[in-house]
Backbone as numpy.savetxt, mean C-alpha at the origin, in Angstrom:
# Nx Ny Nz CAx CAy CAz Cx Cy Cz
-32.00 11.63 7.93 -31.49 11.68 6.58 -31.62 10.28 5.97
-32.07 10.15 4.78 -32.75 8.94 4.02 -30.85 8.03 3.68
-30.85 7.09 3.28 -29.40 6.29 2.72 -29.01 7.16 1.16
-29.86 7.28 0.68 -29.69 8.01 -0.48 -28.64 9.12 -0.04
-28.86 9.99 0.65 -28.66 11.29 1.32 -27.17 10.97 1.73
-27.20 9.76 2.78 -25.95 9.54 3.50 -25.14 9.38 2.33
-25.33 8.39 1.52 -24.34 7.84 0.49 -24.12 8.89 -0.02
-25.28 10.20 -0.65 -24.10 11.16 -1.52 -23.17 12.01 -0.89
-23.78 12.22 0.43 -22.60 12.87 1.61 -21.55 11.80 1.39
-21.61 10.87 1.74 -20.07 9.99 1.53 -19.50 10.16 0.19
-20.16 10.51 -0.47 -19.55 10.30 -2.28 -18.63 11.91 -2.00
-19.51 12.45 -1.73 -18.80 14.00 -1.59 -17.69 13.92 -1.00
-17.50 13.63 0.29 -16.38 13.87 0.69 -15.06 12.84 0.37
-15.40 11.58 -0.05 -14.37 11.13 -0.95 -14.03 11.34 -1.61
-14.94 12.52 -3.01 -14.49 12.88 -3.82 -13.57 14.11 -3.93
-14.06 15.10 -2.75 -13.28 16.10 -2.71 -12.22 15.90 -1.68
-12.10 15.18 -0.98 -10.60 14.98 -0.35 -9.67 14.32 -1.10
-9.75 13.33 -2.12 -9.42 13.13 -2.95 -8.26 12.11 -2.47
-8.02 12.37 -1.46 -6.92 11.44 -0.47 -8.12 10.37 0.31
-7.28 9.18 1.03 -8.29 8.75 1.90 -8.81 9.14 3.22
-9.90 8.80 3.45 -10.54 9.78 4.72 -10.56 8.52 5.64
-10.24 8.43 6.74 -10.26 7.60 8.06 -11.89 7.46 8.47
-12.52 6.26 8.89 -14.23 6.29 8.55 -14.22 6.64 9.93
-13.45 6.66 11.19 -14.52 7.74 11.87 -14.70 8.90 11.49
-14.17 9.54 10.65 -13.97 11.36 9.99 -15.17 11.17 9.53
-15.30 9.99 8.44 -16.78 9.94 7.26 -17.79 9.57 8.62
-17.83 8.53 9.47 -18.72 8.98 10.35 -19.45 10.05 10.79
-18.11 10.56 11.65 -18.39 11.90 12.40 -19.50 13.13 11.81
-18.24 13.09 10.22 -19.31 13.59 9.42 -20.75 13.75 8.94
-21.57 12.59 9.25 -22.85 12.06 8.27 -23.42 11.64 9.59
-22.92 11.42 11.30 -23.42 11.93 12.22 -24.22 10.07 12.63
-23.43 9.24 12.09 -23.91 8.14 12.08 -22.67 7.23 13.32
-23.16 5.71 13.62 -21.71 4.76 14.18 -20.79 4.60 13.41
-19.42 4.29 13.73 -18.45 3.88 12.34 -19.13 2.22 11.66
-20.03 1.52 12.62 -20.63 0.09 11.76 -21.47 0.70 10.89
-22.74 1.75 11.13 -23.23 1.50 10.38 -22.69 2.53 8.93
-21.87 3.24 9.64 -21.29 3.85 7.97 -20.60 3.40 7.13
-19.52 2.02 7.66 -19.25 0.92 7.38 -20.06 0.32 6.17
-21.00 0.36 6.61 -22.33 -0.91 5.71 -22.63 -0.08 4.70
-22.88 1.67 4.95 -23.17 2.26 3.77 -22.12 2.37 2.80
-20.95 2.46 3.35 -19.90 2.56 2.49 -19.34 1.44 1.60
-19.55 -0.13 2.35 -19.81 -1.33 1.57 -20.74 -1.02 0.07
-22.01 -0.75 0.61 -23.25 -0.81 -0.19 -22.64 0.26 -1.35
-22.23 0.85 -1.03 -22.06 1.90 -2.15 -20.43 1.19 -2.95
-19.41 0.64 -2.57 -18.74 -0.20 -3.13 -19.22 -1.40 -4.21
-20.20 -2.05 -3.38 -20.83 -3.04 -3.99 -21.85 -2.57 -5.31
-22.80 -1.38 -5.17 -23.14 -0.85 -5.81 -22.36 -0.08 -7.58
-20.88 0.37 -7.34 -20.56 1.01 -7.90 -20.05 -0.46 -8.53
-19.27 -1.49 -8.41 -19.26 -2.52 -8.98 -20.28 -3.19 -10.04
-21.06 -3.23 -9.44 -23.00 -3.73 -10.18 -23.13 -2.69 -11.40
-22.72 -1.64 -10.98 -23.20 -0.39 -12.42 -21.88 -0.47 -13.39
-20.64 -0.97 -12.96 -19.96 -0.73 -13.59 -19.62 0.44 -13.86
-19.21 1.17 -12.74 -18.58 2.76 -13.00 -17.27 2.94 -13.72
-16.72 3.95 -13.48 -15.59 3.96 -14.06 -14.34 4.74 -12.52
-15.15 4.73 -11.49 -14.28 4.93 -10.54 -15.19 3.45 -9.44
-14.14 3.79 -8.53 -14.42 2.98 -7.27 -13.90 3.55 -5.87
-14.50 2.92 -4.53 -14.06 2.94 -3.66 -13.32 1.87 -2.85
-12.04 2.25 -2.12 -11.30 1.20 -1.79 -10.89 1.32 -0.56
-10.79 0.58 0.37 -10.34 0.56 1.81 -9.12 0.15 2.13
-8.38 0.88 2.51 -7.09 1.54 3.05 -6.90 1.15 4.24
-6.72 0.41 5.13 -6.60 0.02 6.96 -6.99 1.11 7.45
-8.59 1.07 7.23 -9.20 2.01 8.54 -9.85 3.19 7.36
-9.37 3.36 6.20 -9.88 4.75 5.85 -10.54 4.27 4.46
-11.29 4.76 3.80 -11.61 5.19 2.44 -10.94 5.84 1.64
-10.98 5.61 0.55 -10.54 7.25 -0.52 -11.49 6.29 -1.90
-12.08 7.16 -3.14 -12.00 6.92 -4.11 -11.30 6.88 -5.01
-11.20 6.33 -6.37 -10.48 6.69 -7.15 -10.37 5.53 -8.83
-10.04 6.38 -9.56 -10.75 5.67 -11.14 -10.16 4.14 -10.90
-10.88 3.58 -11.62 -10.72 2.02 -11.89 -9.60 1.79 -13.15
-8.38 1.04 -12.64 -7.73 0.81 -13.40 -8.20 0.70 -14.79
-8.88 0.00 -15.36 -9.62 -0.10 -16.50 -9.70 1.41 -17.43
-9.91 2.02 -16.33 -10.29 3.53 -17.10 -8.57 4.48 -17.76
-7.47 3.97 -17.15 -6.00 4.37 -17.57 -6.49 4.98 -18.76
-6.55 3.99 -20.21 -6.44 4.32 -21.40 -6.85 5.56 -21.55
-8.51 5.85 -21.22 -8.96 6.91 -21.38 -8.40 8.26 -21.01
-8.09 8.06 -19.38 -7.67 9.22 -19.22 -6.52 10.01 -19.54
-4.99 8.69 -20.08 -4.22 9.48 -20.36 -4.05 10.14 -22.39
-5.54 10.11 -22.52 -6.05 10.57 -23.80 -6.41 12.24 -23.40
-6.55 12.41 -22.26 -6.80 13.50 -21.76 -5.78 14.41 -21.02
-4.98 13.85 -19.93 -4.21 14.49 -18.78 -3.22 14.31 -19.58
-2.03 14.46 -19.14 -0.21 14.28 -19.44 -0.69 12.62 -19.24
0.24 12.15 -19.86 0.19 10.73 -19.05 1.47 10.70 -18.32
0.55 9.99 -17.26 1.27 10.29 -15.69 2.44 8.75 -15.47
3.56 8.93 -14.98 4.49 8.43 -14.85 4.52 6.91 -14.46
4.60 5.91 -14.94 4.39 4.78 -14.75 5.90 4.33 -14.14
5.85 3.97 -12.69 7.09 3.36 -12.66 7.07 1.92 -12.12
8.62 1.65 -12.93 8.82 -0.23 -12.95 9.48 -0.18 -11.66
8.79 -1.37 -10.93 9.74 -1.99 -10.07 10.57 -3.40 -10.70
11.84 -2.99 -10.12 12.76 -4.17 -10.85 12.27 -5.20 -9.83
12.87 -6.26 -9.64 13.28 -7.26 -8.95 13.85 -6.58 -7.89
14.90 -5.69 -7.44 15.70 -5.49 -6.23 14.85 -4.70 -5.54
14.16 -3.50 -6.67 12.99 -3.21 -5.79 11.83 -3.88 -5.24
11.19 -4.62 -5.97 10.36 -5.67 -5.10 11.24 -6.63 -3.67
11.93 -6.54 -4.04 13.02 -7.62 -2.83 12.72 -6.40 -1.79
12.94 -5.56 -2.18 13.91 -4.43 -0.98 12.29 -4.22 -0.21
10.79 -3.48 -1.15 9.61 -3.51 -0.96 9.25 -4.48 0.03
9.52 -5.82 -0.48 8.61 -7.10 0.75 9.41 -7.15 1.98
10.88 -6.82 1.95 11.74 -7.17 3.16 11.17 -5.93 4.06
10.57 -4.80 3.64 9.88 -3.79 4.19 8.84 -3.75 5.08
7.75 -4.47 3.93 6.78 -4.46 4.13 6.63 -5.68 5.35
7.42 -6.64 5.26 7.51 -7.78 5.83 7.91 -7.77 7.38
9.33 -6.59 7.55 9.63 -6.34 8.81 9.80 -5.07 9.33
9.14 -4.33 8.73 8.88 -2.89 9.42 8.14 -2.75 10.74
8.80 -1.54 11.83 9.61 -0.36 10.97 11.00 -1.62 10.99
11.76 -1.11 9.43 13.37 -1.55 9.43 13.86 -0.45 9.19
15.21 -0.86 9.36 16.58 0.46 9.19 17.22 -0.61 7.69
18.02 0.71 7.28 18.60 -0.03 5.88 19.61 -1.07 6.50
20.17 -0.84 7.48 21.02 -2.12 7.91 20.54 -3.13 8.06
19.51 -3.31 8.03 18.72 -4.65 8.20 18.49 -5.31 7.26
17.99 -4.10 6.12 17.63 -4.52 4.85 18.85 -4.86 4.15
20.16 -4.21 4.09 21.19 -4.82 3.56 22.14 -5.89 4.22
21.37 -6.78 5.83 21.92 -7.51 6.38 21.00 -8.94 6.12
20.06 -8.55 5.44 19.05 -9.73 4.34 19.52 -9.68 3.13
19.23 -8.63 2.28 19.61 -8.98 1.08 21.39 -9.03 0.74
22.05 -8.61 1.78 23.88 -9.10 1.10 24.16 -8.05 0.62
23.43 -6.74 0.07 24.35 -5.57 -0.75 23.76 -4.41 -0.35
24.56 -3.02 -0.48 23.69 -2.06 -0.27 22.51 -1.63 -0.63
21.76 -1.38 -0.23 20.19 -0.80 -0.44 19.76 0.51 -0.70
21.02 1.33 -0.44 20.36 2.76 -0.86 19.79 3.39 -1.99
20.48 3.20 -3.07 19.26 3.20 -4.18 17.94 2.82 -4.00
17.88 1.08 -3.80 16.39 0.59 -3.49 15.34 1.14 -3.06
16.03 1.66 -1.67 15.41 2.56 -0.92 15.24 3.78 -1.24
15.80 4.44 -1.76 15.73 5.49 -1.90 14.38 6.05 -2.73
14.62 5.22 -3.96 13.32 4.81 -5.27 12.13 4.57 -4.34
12.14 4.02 -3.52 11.32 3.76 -3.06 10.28 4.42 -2.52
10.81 5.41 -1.53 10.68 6.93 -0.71 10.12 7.20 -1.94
11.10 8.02 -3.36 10.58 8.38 -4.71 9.42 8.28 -5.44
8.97 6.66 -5.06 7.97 6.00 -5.87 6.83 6.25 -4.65
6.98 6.59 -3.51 5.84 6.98 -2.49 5.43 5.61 -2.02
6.41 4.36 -2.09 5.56 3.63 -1.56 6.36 2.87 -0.01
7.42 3.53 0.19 7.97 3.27 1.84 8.21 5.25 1.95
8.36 4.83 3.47 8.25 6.74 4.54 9.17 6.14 5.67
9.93 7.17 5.62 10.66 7.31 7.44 9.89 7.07 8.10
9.70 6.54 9.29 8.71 5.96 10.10 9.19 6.53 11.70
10.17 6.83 11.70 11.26 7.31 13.08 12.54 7.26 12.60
13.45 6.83 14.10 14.46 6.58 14.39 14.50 5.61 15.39
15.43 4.91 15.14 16.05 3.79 16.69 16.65 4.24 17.02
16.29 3.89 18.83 17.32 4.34 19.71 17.80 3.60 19.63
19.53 3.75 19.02 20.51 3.10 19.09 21.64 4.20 18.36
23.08 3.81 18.37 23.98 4.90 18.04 23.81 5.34 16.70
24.20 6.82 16.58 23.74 6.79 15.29 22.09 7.26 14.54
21.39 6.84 15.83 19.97 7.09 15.63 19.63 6.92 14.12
19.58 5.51 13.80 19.39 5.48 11.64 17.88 4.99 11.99
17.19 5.70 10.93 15.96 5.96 10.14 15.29 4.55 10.06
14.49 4.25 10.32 13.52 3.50 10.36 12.52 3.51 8.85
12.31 2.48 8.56 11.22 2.64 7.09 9.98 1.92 7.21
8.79 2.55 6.94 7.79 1.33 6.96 7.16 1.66 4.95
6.08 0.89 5.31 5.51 0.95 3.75 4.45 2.37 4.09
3.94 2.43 2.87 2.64 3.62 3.33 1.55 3.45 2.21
0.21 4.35 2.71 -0.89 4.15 2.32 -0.54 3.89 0.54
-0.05 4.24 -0.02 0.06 4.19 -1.64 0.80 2.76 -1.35
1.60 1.97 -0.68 1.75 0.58 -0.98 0.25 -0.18 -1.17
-0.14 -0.34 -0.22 -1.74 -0.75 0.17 -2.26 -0.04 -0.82
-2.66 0.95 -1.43 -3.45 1.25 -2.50 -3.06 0.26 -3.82
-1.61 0.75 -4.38 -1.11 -0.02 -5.56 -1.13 -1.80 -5.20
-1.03 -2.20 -4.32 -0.99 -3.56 -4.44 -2.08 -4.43 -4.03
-3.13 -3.31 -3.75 -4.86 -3.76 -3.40 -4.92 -4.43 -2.50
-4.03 -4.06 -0.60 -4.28 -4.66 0.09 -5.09 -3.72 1.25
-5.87 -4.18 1.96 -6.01 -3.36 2.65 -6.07 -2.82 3.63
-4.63 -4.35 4.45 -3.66 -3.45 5.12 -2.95 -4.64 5.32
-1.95 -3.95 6.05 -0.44 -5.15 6.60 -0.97 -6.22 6.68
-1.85 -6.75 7.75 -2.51 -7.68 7.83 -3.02 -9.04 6.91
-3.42 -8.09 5.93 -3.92 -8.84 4.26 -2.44 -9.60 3.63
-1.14 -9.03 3.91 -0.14 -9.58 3.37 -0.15 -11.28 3.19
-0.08 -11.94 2.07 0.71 -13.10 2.30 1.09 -13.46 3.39
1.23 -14.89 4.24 2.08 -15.44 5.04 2.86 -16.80 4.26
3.94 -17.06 4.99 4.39 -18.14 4.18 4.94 -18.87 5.30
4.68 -20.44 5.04 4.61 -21.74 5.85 6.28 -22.26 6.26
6.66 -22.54 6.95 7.86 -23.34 7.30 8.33 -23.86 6.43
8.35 -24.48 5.39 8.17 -25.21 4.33 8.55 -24.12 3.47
7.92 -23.25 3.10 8.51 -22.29 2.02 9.56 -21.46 2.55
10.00 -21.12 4.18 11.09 -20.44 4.17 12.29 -21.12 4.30
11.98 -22.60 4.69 13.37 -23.37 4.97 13.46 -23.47 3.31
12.66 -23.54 2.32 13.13 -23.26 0.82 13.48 -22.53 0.39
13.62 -21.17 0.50 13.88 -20.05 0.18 15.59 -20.02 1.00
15.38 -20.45 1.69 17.30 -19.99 3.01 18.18 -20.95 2.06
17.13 -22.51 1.96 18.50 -23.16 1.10 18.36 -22.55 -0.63
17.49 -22.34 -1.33 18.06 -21.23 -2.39 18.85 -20.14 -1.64
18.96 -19.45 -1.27 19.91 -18.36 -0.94 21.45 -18.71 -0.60
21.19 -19.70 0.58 22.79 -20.85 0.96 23.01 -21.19 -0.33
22.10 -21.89 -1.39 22.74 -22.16 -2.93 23.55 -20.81 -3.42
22.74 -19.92 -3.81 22.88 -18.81 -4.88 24.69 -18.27 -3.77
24.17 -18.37 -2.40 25.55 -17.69 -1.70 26.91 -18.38 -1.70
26.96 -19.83 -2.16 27.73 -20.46 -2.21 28.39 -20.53 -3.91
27.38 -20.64 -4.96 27.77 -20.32 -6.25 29.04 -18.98 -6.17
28.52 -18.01 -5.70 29.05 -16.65 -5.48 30.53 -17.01 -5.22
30.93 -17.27 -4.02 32.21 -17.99 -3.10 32.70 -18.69 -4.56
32.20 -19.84 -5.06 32.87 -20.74 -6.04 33.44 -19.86 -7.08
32.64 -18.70 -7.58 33.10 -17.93 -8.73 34.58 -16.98 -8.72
């Protein structure tokens, strides 16, 4: 089968799964190694960039999926319902990185960092599709475990845990004494 061939087999099944596909699946499929379907699936990324499409392909830790290029929003919600845009506040981003940062966590963890309850946070969160139950700890009580999931990594264009930010000694001994500040204001009030 010519690259032409492979690539529209790959276009196909990204397009109709419509979710992301794990590239040994698109492998398996098109009957190729996961490197070299890898390279076709690059090429056709790189490609759809160069033409300036109006969708793209994006890599997910380990999988593919397509899907329209931000750019294209305007248009489409000229067409569909327009689809639900939701804000993350501040507590949700807090509650999001302490997630993403030390997952799997339990909300006790998360409200033994941030100082207040989290269930809302969390909860929105689950809501907004971008943290999932992940288990349970064995421990009493057996409480729920949270990690992030594939729609975090989609919406925040990483393409995977890995890709996250790290931050230096230096920025967290800055961050503890803002917090010792902000926790001590609190006490004074």
């Amino acid at each position: 089968m010519g690259i032409e061939k492979l690539q529209a087999a790959v276009e196909a099944i990204l397009f109709t799964m419509g979710d992301s596909v794990e590239l040994f699946r698109i492998a398996a499929a098109i009957g190729h190694d996961e490197e070299t379907t890898r390279k076709i699936i690059h090429n056709m990324m790189d490609r759809y960039d160069e033409e300036d499409r109006g969708v793209r392909i994006i890599e997910l830790d380990g999988a593919f999926q397509m899907c329209t290029k931000k750019e294209m929003y305007e248009y489409l919600i000229r067409v569909a319902k327009q689809p639900k845009k939701y804000v993350l506040t501040d507590v949700l981003l807090e509650t999001l990185s302490i997630i993403a940062y030390r997952q799997p966590v339990t909300k006790l963890e998360i409200e033994k960092i941030r100082g207040v309850k989290s269930d809302h946070a969390v909860n929105k969160l689950v809501e907004y599709g971008l943290v999932e139950e992940t288990g349970r700890l064995d421990a009493p009580g057996r409480p729920i475990l949270f990690g992030t999931t594939e729609e975090f990594l989609r919406r925040f264009s990483v393409h995977s845990l890995d890709d996250l930010p790290t931050l230096d000694q230096e920025q967290i001994e800055h961050f503890k004494e803002e917090a010792e500040d902000e926790a001590q204001l609190r006490l004074d009030i």
